[in-house]
Coordinates of C-alpha atoms and ligand atoms in Angstrom, one line a residue:
X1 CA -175.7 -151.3 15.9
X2 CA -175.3 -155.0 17.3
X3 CA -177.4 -157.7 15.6
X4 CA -180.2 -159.2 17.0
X5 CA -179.2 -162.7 18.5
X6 CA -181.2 -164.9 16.3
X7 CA -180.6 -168.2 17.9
X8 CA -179.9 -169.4 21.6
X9 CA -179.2 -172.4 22.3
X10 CA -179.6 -174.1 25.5
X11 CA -177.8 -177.1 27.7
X12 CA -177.8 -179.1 31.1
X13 CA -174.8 -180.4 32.4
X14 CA -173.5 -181.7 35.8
X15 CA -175.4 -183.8 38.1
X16 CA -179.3 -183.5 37.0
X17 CA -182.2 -181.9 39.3
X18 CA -185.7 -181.6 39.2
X19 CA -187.0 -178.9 37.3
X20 CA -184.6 -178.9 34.6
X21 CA -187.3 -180.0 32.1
X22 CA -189.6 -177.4 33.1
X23 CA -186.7 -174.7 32.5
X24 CA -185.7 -175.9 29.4
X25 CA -189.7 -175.9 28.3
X26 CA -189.8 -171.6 29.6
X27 CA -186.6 -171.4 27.7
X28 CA -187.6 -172.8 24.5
X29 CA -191.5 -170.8 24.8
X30 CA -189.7 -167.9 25.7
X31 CA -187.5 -168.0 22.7
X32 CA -190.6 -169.0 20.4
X33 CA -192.4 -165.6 22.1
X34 CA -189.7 -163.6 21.4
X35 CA -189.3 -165.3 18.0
X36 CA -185.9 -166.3 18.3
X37 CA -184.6 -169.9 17.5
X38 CA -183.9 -172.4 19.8
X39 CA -181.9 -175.0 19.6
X40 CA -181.5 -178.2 22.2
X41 CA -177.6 -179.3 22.8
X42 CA -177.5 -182.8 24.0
X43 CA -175.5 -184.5 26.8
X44 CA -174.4 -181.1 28.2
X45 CA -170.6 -179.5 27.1
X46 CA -169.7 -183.1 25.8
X47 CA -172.6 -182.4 23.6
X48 CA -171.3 -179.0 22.3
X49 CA -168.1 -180.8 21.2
X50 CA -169.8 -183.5 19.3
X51 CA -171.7 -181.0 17.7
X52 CA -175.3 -183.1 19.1
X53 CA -177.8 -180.4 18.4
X54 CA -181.5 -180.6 17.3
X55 CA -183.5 -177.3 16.7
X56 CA -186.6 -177.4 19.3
X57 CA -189.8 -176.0 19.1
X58 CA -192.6 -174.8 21.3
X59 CA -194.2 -178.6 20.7
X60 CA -191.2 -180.2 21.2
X61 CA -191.3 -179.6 24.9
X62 CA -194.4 -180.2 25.5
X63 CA -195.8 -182.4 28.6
X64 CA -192.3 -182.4 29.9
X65 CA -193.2 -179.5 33.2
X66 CA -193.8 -182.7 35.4
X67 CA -190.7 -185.0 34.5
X68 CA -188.1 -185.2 36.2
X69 CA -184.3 -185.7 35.0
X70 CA -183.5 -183.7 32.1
X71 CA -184.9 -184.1 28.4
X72 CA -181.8 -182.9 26.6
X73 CA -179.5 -185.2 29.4
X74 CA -176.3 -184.2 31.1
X75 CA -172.9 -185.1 31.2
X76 CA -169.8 -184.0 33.3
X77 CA -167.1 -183.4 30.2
X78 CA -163.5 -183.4 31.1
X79 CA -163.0 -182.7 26.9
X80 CA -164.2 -179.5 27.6
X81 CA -162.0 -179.1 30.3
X82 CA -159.3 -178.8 27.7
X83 CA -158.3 -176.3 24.9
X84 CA -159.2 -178.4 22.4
X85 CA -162.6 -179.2 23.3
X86 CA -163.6 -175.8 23.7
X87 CA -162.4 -174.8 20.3
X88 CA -164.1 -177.5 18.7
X89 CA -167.1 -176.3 21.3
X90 CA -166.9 -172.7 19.5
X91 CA -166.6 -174.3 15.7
X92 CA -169.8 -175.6 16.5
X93 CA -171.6 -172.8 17.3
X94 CA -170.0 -170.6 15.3
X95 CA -171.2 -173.4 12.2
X96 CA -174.9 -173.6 13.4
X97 CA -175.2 -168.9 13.3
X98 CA -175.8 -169.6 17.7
X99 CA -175.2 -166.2 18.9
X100 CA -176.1 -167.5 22.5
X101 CA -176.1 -170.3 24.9
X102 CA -177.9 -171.2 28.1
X103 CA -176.5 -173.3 30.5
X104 CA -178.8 -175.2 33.6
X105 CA -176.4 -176.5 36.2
X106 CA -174.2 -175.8 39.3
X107 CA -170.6 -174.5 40.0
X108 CA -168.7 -176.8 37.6
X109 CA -171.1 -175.6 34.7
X110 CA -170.6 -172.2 35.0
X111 CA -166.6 -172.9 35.8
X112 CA -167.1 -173.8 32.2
X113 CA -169.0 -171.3 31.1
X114 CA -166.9 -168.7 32.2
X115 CA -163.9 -170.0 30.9
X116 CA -165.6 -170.0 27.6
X117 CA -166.7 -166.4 27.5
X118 CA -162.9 -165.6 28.6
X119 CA -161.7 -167.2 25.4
X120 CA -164.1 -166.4 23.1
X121 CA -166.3 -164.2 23.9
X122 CA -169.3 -165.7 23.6
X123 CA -172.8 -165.0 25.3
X124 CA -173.7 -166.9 28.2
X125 CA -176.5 -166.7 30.7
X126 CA -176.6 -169.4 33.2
X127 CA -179.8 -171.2 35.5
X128 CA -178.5 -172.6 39.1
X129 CA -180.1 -175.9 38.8
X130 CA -178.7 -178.0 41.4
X131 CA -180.4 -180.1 44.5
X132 CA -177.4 -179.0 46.8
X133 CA -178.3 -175.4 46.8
X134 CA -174.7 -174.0 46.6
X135 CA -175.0 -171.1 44.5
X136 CA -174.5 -167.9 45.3
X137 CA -177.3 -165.0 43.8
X138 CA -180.5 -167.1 44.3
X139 CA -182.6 -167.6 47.4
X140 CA -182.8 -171.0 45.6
X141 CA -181.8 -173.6 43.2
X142 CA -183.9 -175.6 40.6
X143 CA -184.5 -178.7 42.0
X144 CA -184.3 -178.3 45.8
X145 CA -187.1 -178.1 47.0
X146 CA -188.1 -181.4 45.3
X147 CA -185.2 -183.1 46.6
X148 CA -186.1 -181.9 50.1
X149 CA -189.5 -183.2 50.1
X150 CA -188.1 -186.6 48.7
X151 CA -185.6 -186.8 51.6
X152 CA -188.2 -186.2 54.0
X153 CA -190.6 -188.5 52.7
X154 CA -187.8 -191.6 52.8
X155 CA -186.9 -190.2 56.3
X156 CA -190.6 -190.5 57.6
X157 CA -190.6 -194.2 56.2
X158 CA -187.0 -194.6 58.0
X159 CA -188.9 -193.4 61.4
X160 CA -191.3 -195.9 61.5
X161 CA -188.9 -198.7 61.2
X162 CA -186.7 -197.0 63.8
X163 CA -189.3 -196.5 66.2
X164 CA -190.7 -200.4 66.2
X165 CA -186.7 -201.3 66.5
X166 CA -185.7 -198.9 68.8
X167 CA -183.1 -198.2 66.7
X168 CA -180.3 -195.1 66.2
X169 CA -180.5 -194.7 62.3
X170 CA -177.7 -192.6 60.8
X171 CA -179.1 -191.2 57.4
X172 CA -176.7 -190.3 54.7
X173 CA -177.8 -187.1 52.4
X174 CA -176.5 -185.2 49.3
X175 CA -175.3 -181.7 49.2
X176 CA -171.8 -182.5 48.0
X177 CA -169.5 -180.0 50.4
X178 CA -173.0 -178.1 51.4
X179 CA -175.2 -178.7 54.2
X180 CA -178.8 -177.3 52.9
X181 CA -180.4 -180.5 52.5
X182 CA -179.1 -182.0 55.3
X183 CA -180.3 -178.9 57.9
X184 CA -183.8 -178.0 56.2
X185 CA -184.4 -181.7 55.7
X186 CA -183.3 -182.7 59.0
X187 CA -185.7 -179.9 61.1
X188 CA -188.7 -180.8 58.4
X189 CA -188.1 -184.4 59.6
X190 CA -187.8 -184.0 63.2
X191 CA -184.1 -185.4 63.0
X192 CA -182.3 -185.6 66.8
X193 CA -179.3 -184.5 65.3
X194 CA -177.8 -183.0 61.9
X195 CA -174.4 -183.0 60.9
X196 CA -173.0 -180.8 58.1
X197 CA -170.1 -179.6 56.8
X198 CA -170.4 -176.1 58.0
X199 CA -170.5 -176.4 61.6
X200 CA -168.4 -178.9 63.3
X201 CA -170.6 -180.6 65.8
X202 CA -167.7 -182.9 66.6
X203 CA -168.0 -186.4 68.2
X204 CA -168.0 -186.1 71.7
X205 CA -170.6 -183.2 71.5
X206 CA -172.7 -186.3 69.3
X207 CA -172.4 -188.8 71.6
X208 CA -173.6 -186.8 74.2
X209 CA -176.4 -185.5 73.0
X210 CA -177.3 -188.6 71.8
X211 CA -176.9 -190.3 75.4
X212 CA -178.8 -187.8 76.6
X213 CA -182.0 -187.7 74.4
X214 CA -181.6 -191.5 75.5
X215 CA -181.9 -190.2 79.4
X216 CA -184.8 -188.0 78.6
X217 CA -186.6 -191.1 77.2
X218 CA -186.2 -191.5 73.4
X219 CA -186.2 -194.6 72.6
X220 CA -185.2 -193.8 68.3
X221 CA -183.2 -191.7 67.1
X222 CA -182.6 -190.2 63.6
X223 CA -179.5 -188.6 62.7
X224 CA -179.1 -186.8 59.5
X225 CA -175.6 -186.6 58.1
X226 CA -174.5 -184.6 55.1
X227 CA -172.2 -186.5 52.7
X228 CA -170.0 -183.8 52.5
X229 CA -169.6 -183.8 56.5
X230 CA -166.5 -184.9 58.5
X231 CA -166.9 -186.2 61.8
X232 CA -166.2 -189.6 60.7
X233 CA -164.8 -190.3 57.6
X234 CA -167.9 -192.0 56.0
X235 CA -171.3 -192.5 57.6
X236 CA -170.5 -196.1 57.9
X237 CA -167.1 -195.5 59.9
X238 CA -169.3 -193.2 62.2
X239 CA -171.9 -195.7 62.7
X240 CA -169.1 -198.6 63.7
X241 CA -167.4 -195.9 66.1
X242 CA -170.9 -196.1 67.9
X243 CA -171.4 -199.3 67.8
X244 CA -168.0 -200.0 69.0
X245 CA -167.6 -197.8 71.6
X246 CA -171.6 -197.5 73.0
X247 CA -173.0 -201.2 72.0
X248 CA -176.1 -200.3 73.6
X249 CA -177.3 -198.6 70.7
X250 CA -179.2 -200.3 68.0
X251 CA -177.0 -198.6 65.0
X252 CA -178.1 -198.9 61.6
X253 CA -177.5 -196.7 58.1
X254 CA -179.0 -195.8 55.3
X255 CA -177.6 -193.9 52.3
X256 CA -180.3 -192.4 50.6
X257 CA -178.1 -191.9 47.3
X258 CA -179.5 -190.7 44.0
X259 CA -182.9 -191.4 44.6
X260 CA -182.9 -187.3 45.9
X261 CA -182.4 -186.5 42.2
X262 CA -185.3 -187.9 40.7
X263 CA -188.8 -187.5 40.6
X264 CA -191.2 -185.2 39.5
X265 CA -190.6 -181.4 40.6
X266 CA -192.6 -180.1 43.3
X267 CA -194.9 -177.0 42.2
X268 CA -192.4 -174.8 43.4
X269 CA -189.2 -176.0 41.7
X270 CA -191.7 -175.4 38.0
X271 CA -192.3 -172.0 39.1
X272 CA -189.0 -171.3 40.1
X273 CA -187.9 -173.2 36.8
X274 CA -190.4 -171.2 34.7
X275 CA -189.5 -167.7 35.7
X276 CA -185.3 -168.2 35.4
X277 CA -186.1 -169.7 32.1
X278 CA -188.0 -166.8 30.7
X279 CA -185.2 -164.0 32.5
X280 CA -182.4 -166.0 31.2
X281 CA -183.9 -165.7 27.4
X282 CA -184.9 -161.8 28.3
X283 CA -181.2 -161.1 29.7
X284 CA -179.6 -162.9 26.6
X285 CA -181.8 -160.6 24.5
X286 CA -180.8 -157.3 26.9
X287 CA -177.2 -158.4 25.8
X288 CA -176.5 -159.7 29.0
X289 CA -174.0 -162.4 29.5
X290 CA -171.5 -163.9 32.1
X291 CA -174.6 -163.7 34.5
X292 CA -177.0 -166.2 36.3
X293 CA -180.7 -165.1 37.1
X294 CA -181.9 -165.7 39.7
X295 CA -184.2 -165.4 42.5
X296 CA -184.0 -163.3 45.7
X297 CA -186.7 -162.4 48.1
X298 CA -189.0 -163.2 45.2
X299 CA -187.7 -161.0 42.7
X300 CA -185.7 -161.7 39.3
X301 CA -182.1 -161.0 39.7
X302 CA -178.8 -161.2 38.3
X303 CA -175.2 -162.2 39.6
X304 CA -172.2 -162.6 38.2
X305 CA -171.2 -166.2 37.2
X306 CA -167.8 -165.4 38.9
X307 CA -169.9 -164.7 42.2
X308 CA -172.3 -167.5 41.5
X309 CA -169.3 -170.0 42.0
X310 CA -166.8 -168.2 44.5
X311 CA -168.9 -166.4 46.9
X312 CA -170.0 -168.9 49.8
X313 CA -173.6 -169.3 50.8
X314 CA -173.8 -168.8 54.5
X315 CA -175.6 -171.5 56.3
X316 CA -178.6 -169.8 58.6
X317 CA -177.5 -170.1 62.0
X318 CA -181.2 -169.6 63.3
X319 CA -181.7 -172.4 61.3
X320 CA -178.9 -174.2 63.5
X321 CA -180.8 -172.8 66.8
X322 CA -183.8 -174.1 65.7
X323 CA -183.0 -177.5 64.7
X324 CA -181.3 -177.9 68.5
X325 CA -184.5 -176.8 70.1
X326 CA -186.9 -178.8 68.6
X327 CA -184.8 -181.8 69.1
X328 CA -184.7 -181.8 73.1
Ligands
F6P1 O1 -174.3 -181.9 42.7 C1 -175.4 -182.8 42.8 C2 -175.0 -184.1 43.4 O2 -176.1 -185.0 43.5 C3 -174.3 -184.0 44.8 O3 -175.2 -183.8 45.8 C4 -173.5 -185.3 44.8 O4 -172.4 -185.2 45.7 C5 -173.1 -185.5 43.4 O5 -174.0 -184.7 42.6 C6 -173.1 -186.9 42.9 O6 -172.6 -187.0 41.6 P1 -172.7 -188.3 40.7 O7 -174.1 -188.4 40.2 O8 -171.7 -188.0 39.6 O9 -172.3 -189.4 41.5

Protein backbone atom coordinates (compact mmCIF):
# COMPACT_ATOMS: atom_id res chain seq x y z
CA UNK A 1 0.00 0.00 0.00
CA UNK A 2 1.32 3.64 -0.80
CA UNK A 3 1.64 6.06 2.19
CA UNK A 4 -0.49 8.75 2.66
CA UNK A 5 1.34 12.09 1.40
CA UNK A 6 1.66 13.83 4.71
CA UNK A 7 2.93 17.07 3.51
CA UNK A 8 2.55 19.25 0.22
CA UNK A 9 4.23 21.92 -0.23
CA UNK A 10 3.30 24.78 -2.41
CA UNK A 11 5.25 27.52 -4.72
CA UNK A 12 4.75 30.52 -7.32
CA UNK A 13 7.14 31.21 -9.69
CA UNK A 14 7.38 33.21 -13.04
CA UNK A 15 5.87 36.44 -13.61
CA UNK A 16 3.09 37.01 -10.75
CA UNK A 17 -0.85 37.37 -11.36
CA UNK A 18 -3.69 38.23 -9.44
CA UNK A 19 -5.19 35.61 -7.66
CA UNK A 20 -2.15 33.76 -6.66
CA UNK A 21 -2.73 34.70 -2.95
CA UNK A 22 -6.20 33.55 -3.02
CA UNK A 23 -4.85 30.06 -4.45
CA UNK A 24 -2.29 29.64 -2.15
CA UNK A 25 -5.00 30.49 0.80
CA UNK A 26 -7.48 27.25 -0.87
CA UNK A 27 -4.32 25.39 -0.96
CA UNK A 28 -3.19 25.76 2.45
CA UNK A 29 -7.31 25.32 3.84
CA UNK A 30 -7.55 22.60 1.78
CA UNK A 31 -4.57 20.84 3.07
CA UNK A 32 -5.62 21.87 6.83
CA UNK A 33 -9.29 20.07 5.76
CA UNK A 34 -7.74 17.24 4.61
CA UNK A 35 -5.31 17.34 7.53
CA UNK A 36 -2.30 17.27 5.67
CA UNK A 37 0.74 19.70 6.23
CA UNK A 38 1.51 22.50 4.28
CA UNK A 39 4.32 24.09 3.90
CA UNK A 40 5.05 27.68 1.92
CA UNK A 41 8.44 27.63 -0.40
CA UNK A 42 9.54 31.16 -0.90
CA UNK A 43 10.80 33.03 -4.07
CA UNK A 44 9.48 30.18 -6.32
CA UNK A 45 12.24 27.21 -7.61
CA UNK A 46 15.16 29.57 -6.47
CA UNK A 47 13.45 29.10 -3.20
CA UNK A 48 13.40 25.20 -3.31
CA UNK A 49 17.30 25.38 -3.79
CA UNK A 50 17.90 27.58 -0.89
CA UNK A 51 15.91 25.47 1.04
CA UNK A 52 13.40 28.90 2.08
CA UNK A 53 10.48 27.07 3.57
CA UNK A 54 8.19 27.98 6.45
CA UNK A 55 5.32 25.58 7.49
CA UNK A 56 1.82 27.61 6.97
CA UNK A 57 -1.23 27.30 8.62
CA UNK A 58 -4.85 27.89 8.05
CA UNK A 59 -4.17 31.50 9.99
CA UNK A 60 -1.27 32.13 8.25
CA UNK A 61 -3.19 33.03 5.11
CA UNK A 62 -5.61 34.78 6.32
CA UNK A 63 -6.93 38.22 4.76
CA UNK A 64 -4.70 37.63 1.85
CA UNK A 65 -8.06 36.55 -0.88
CA UNK A 66 -8.04 40.38 -1.90
CA UNK A 67 -4.16 41.03 -2.42
CA UNK A 68 -2.74 41.03 -5.19
CA UNK A 69 1.02 39.82 -6.11
CA UNK A 70 1.94 36.78 -4.43
CA UNK A 71 2.55 36.18 -0.51
CA UNK A 72 5.16 33.53 -0.80
CA UNK A 73 6.92 35.81 -3.97
CA UNK A 74 8.27 34.58 -7.29
CA UNK A 75 11.35 34.25 -8.97
CA UNK A 76 12.41 33.11 -12.52
CA UNK A 77 15.49 30.57 -11.40
CA UNK A 78 17.96 29.82 -14.09
CA UNK A 79 19.79 27.48 -10.93
CA UNK A 80 17.10 25.28 -11.44
CA UNK A 81 17.53 25.22 -14.94
CA UNK A 82 20.62 23.19 -14.16
CA UNK A 83 21.37 19.68 -12.77
CA UNK A 84 22.67 20.83 -9.82
CA UNK A 85 20.00 22.95 -8.76
CA UNK A 86 17.46 20.48 -9.00
CA UNK A 87 19.36 18.00 -6.99
CA UNK A 88 19.96 20.31 -4.36
CA UNK A 89 15.91 21.15 -5.06
CA UNK A 90 15.21 17.27 -4.25
CA UNK A 91 17.72 17.23 -1.00
CA UNK A 92 15.41 19.71 0.20
CA UNK A 93 12.36 18.06 0.01
CA UNK A 94 13.48 14.90 0.54
CA UNK A 95 15.17 16.61 4.20
CA UNK A 96 11.80 18.35 5.16
CA UNK A 97 9.47 14.34 4.67
CA UNK A 98 7.48 16.71 1.34
CA UNK A 99 5.87 14.07 -0.45
CA UNK A 100 4.30 16.72 -2.76
CA UNK A 101 4.58 20.02 -4.37
CA UNK A 102 2.27 22.61 -5.92
CA UNK A 103 3.36 24.90 -8.37
CA UNK A 104 1.18 28.34 -9.42
CA UNK A 105 2.54 29.66 -12.70
CA UNK A 106 2.71 29.56 -16.54
CA UNK A 107 4.66 27.50 -19.15
CA UNK A 108 8.18 28.03 -17.81
CA UNK A 109 6.98 26.71 -14.29
CA UNK A 110 5.70 23.67 -15.40
CA UNK A 111 8.82 23.25 -18.00
CA UNK A 112 10.31 22.87 -14.61
CA UNK A 113 8.13 20.94 -13.11
CA UNK A 114 8.11 18.39 -15.54
CA UNK A 115 11.57 18.10 -15.84
CA UNK A 116 11.60 17.44 -12.18
CA UNK A 117 9.23 14.58 -12.07
CA UNK A 118 11.32 13.09 -15.11
CA UNK A 119 14.34 12.99 -12.84
CA UNK A 120 13.04 12.15 -9.79
CA UNK A 121 9.94 11.20 -9.65
CA UNK A 122 8.42 13.39 -7.58
CA UNK A 123 4.68 14.53 -7.28
CA UNK A 124 3.59 17.48 -8.97
CA UNK A 125 0.22 19.16 -9.56
CA UNK A 126 0.42 22.42 -11.18
CA UNK A 127 -2.25 25.90 -11.18
CA UNK A 128 -2.08 28.02 -14.64
CA UNK A 129 -1.64 31.28 -12.98
CA UNK A 130 -0.73 33.60 -15.59
CA UNK A 131 -2.37 37.17 -16.91
CA UNK A 132 -1.43 36.05 -20.62
CA UNK A 133 -3.75 33.18 -20.68
CA UNK A 134 -1.54 30.78 -22.67
CA UNK A 135 -2.15 27.56 -21.17
CA UNK A 136 -3.65 24.88 -22.65
CA UNK A 137 -6.53 22.71 -20.34
CA UNK A 138 -8.31 25.69 -18.72
CA UNK A 139 -10.97 27.98 -20.16
CA UNK A 140 -8.87 30.39 -18.02
CA UNK A 141 -5.92 31.40 -16.17
CA UNK A 142 -5.60 32.86 -12.59
CA UNK A 143 -5.20 36.26 -12.94
CA UNK A 144 -6.82 37.26 -16.26
CA UNK A 145 -9.54 38.45 -15.84
CA UNK A 146 -8.16 40.97 -13.41
CA UNK A 147 -5.57 42.06 -15.71
CA UNK A 148 -8.30 42.55 -18.37
CA UNK A 149 -10.44 44.79 -16.32
CA UNK A 150 -7.15 46.81 -15.39
CA UNK A 151 -6.33 47.24 -19.11
CA UNK A 152 -9.60 48.45 -19.81
CA UNK A 153 -9.91 50.72 -17.15
CA UNK A 154 -6.37 52.56 -18.23
CA UNK A 155 -7.74 52.30 -21.85
CA UNK A 156 -11.06 54.23 -20.90
CA UNK A 157 -8.78 56.95 -19.18
CA UNK A 158 -6.50 56.86 -22.47
CA UNK A 159 -9.89 57.59 -24.54
CA UNK A 160 -10.71 60.56 -22.95
CA UNK A 161 -7.45 62.18 -23.54
CA UNK A 162 -7.52 60.91 -27.17
CA UNK A 163 -10.77 62.17 -27.86
CA UNK A 164 -10.13 66.05 -26.53
CA UNK A 165 -6.69 65.69 -28.66
CA UNK A 166 -7.93 64.13 -31.53
CA UNK A 167 -5.31 61.90 -31.22
CA UNK A 168 -4.32 58.16 -32.83
CA UNK A 169 -3.05 56.36 -29.48
CA UNK A 170 -1.16 53.17 -30.09
CA UNK A 171 -1.59 51.10 -26.69
CA UNK A 172 1.09 48.55 -25.81
CA UNK A 173 -0.37 45.29 -23.80
CA UNK A 174 1.12 42.13 -22.25
CA UNK A 175 0.54 38.62 -23.28
CA UNK A 176 4.10 37.77 -24.04
CA UNK A 177 3.83 35.72 -27.61
CA UNK A 178 -0.19 35.54 -26.89
CA UNK A 179 -2.90 37.78 -28.02
CA UNK A 180 -5.81 37.17 -25.23
CA UNK A 181 -5.44 40.34 -23.60
CA UNK A 182 -4.86 42.33 -26.39
CA UNK A 183 -8.30 40.89 -28.36
CA UNK A 184 -10.76 40.66 -25.29
CA UNK A 185 -9.35 43.82 -23.96
CA UNK A 186 -9.39 45.60 -27.19
CA UNK A 187 -13.42 44.65 -28.04
CA UNK A 188 -14.26 45.44 -24.11
CA UNK A 189 -12.67 48.79 -24.85
CA UNK A 190 -14.05 49.68 -28.12
CA UNK A 191 -10.46 49.68 -29.67
CA UNK A 192 -10.47 50.62 -33.76
CA UNK A 193 -8.01 48.21 -34.27
CA UNK A 194 -6.10 45.18 -32.42
CA UNK A 195 -3.00 43.77 -33.37
CA UNK A 196 -1.80 40.36 -32.13
CA UNK A 197 0.50 37.87 -32.71
CA UNK A 198 -1.81 35.33 -34.16
CA UNK A 199 -3.24 36.97 -37.02
CA UNK A 200 -1.11 39.13 -39.16
CA UNK A 201 -3.09 42.14 -39.84
CA UNK A 202 -0.16 43.60 -41.69
CA UNK A 203 0.64 47.31 -42.30
CA UNK A 204 -0.96 48.35 -45.27
CA UNK A 205 -4.23 46.60 -44.24
CA UNK A 206 -3.61 49.08 -40.73
CA UNK A 207 -3.20 52.02 -42.42
CA UNK A 208 -6.13 51.65 -44.30
CA UNK A 209 -8.37 50.96 -42.06
CA UNK A 210 -7.22 53.49 -40.04
CA UNK A 211 -7.61 56.22 -43.00
CA UNK A 212 -10.69 55.02 -43.43
CA UNK A 213 -12.38 55.21 -39.92
CA UNK A 214 -10.82 58.75 -40.41
CA UNK A 215 -13.22 59.18 -43.78
CA UNK A 216 -16.16 57.86 -41.90
CA UNK A 217 -15.60 60.59 -39.31
CA UNK A 218 -13.60 59.47 -36.26
CA UNK A 219 -11.77 61.91 -35.14
CA UNK A 220 -9.65 59.34 -32.21
CA UNK A 221 -8.51 56.35 -32.57
CA UNK A 222 -7.33 53.66 -30.18
CA UNK A 223 -5.17 50.92 -31.33
CA UNK A 224 -4.38 48.07 -29.17
CA UNK A 225 -1.17 46.23 -29.86
CA UNK A 226 0.02 43.09 -28.17
CA UNK A 227 3.73 43.11 -27.08
CA UNK A 228 4.26 39.96 -28.58
CA UNK A 229 2.92 41.31 -32.05
CA UNK A 230 5.05 42.05 -35.22
CA UNK A 231 3.95 44.46 -37.53
CA UNK A 232 6.56 46.84 -36.46
CA UNK A 233 9.26 45.86 -34.54
CA UNK A 234 8.27 47.79 -31.29
CA UNK A 235 5.09 49.83 -30.74
CA UNK A 236 7.25 52.85 -30.80
CA UNK A 237 8.85 52.01 -34.38
CA UNK A 238 5.11 51.57 -35.51
CA UNK A 239 4.07 54.71 -34.17
CA UNK A 240 7.11 56.74 -36.01
CA UNK A 241 6.26 54.72 -39.34
CA UNK A 242 2.86 56.65 -38.99
CA UNK A 243 4.00 59.56 -38.16
CA UNK A 244 6.44 59.55 -40.81
CA UNK A 245 4.69 58.46 -43.54
CA UNK A 246 0.88 59.91 -42.68
CA UNK A 247 1.89 63.27 -40.54
CA UNK A 248 -1.64 64.04 -40.39
CA UNK A 249 -2.22 61.90 -37.59
CA UNK A 250 -1.83 62.97 -34.10
CA UNK A 251 0.35 59.68 -33.00
CA UNK A 252 1.07 59.12 -29.53
CA UNK A 253 1.96 55.69 -27.29
CA UNK A 254 1.53 54.37 -24.24
CA UNK A 255 2.91 51.22 -22.79
CA UNK A 256 0.82 50.06 -20.14
CA UNK A 257 3.75 47.75 -18.66
CA UNK A 258 3.43 46.00 -15.38
CA UNK A 259 0.85 47.84 -13.94
CA UNK A 260 -1.57 44.77 -15.66
CA UNK A 261 -0.02 42.50 -12.98
CA UNK A 262 -1.09 44.18 -9.97
CA UNK A 263 -4.03 44.91 -8.11
CA UNK A 264 -6.45 43.17 -6.28
CA UNK A 265 -8.20 40.13 -8.17
CA UNK A 266 -11.48 40.59 -9.50
CA UNK A 267 -14.29 38.15 -7.91
CA UNK A 268 -13.75 35.93 -10.60
CA UNK A 269 -10.00 35.30 -10.63
CA UNK A 270 -10.71 34.28 -6.36
CA UNK A 271 -13.20 31.87 -7.44
CA UNK A 272 -11.34 30.51 -10.15
CA UNK A 273 -8.31 30.65 -7.70
CA UNK A 274 -10.27 28.96 -4.86
CA UNK A 275 -11.57 25.99 -6.74
CA UNK A 276 -7.96 24.95 -8.66
CA UNK A 277 -6.51 25.34 -5.27
CA UNK A 278 -8.78 22.87 -3.53
CA UNK A 279 -8.60 20.21 -6.89
CA UNK A 280 -4.93 20.57 -7.02
CA UNK A 281 -4.71 19.45 -3.08
CA UNK A 282 -7.64 16.67 -3.91
CA UNK A 283 -5.57 15.40 -7.15
CA UNK A 284 -2.23 15.29 -5.06
CA UNK A 285 -4.16 13.24 -2.58
CA UNK A 286 -5.91 10.86 -5.59
CA UNK A 287 -2.02 10.32 -6.35
CA UNK A 288 -2.24 12.36 -9.22
CA UNK A 289 0.76 14.15 -10.54
CA UNK A 290 2.41 15.56 -13.78
CA UNK A 291 -1.18 17.35 -14.22
CA UNK A 292 -2.66 20.86 -14.10
CA UNK A 293 -6.46 21.39 -12.97
CA UNK A 294 -8.10 23.26 -14.43
CA UNK A 295 -11.31 24.75 -15.61
CA UNK A 296 -13.37 24.02 -18.69
CA UNK A 297 -16.90 24.90 -19.44
CA UNK A 298 -17.15 25.32 -15.67
CA UNK A 299 -16.13 22.07 -14.56
CA UNK A 300 -12.78 20.82 -12.73
CA UNK A 301 -10.45 19.20 -14.98
CA UNK A 302 -7.17 17.80 -15.58
CA UNK A 303 -4.40 18.06 -18.43
CA UNK A 304 -1.30 16.90 -18.71
CA UNK A 305 1.56 19.37 -17.86
CA UNK A 306 3.14 18.25 -21.19
CA UNK A 307 -0.20 19.49 -22.97
CA UNK A 308 -0.51 22.39 -20.63
CA UNK A 309 2.82 23.80 -22.24
CA UNK A 310 2.95 22.43 -25.95
CA UNK A 311 -0.51 22.34 -27.10
CA UNK A 312 -1.42 25.94 -28.63
CA UNK A 313 -4.51 27.81 -27.48
CA UNK A 314 -6.37 28.76 -30.58
CA UNK A 315 -7.31 32.42 -30.72
CA UNK A 316 -11.46 32.65 -31.33
CA UNK A 317 -11.84 33.82 -34.68
CA UNK A 318 -15.42 35.05 -33.88
CA UNK A 319 -13.83 36.89 -31.50
CA UNK A 320 -11.69 38.43 -34.56
CA UNK A 321 -15.12 38.96 -36.56
CA UNK A 322 -16.52 40.65 -33.83
CA UNK A 323 -13.87 43.07 -32.93
CA UNK A 324 -13.90 44.21 -36.94
CA UNK A 325 -17.60 44.91 -36.74
CA UNK A 326 -18.00 46.84 -33.90
CA UNK A 327 -15.18 48.96 -34.93
CA UNK A 328 -16.71 50.41 -38.36
O1 LIG B 1 4.03 36.15 -18.32
C1 LIG B 1 3.56 37.30 -17.71
C2 LIG B 1 4.24 38.53 -18.25
O2 LIG B 1 3.72 39.66 -17.58
C3 LIG B 1 4.17 38.71 -19.76
O3 LIG B 1 2.94 39.23 -20.18
C4 LIG B 1 5.33 39.62 -20.01
O4 LIG B 1 5.83 39.44 -21.33
C5 LIG B 1 6.35 39.14 -19.00
O5 LIG B 1 5.63 38.46 -17.98
C6 LIG B 1 7.18 40.23 -18.37
O6 LIG B 1 8.11 39.64 -17.53
P1 LIG B 1 9.04 40.43 -16.50
O7 LIG B 1 8.19 40.80 -15.32
O8 LIG B 1 10.10 39.47 -16.16
O9 LIG B 1 9.50 41.66 -17.21
Amino acid sequence: MIAPIKKIAILTSGGDAPGMNAAIRAVVRACTYYSTECIGIYRGYQGLIEGDFKQLTARHVSNIINKGGTILKSARSTEFRTDEGRAKAYKNLKKENIGALIVIGGDGTFTGGLKFIEEYNFPIVGIPGTIDNDIYGTDKTIGYDTALNTVVEAIDKIRDTASSHNRLFFIEVMGRDAGFIALNSGIGAGAEEILIPEHNLGLDRLVDSLNKSKAKGKTSSIVVVSEGDKIGKNVFELADYINQHYPDYDVRVSVLGHMQRGGSPSCYDRVLASRLGVAAVEALLDRSTGVMVGITNGQITTVGLNKAIKMNREINKELLKVAEITSV
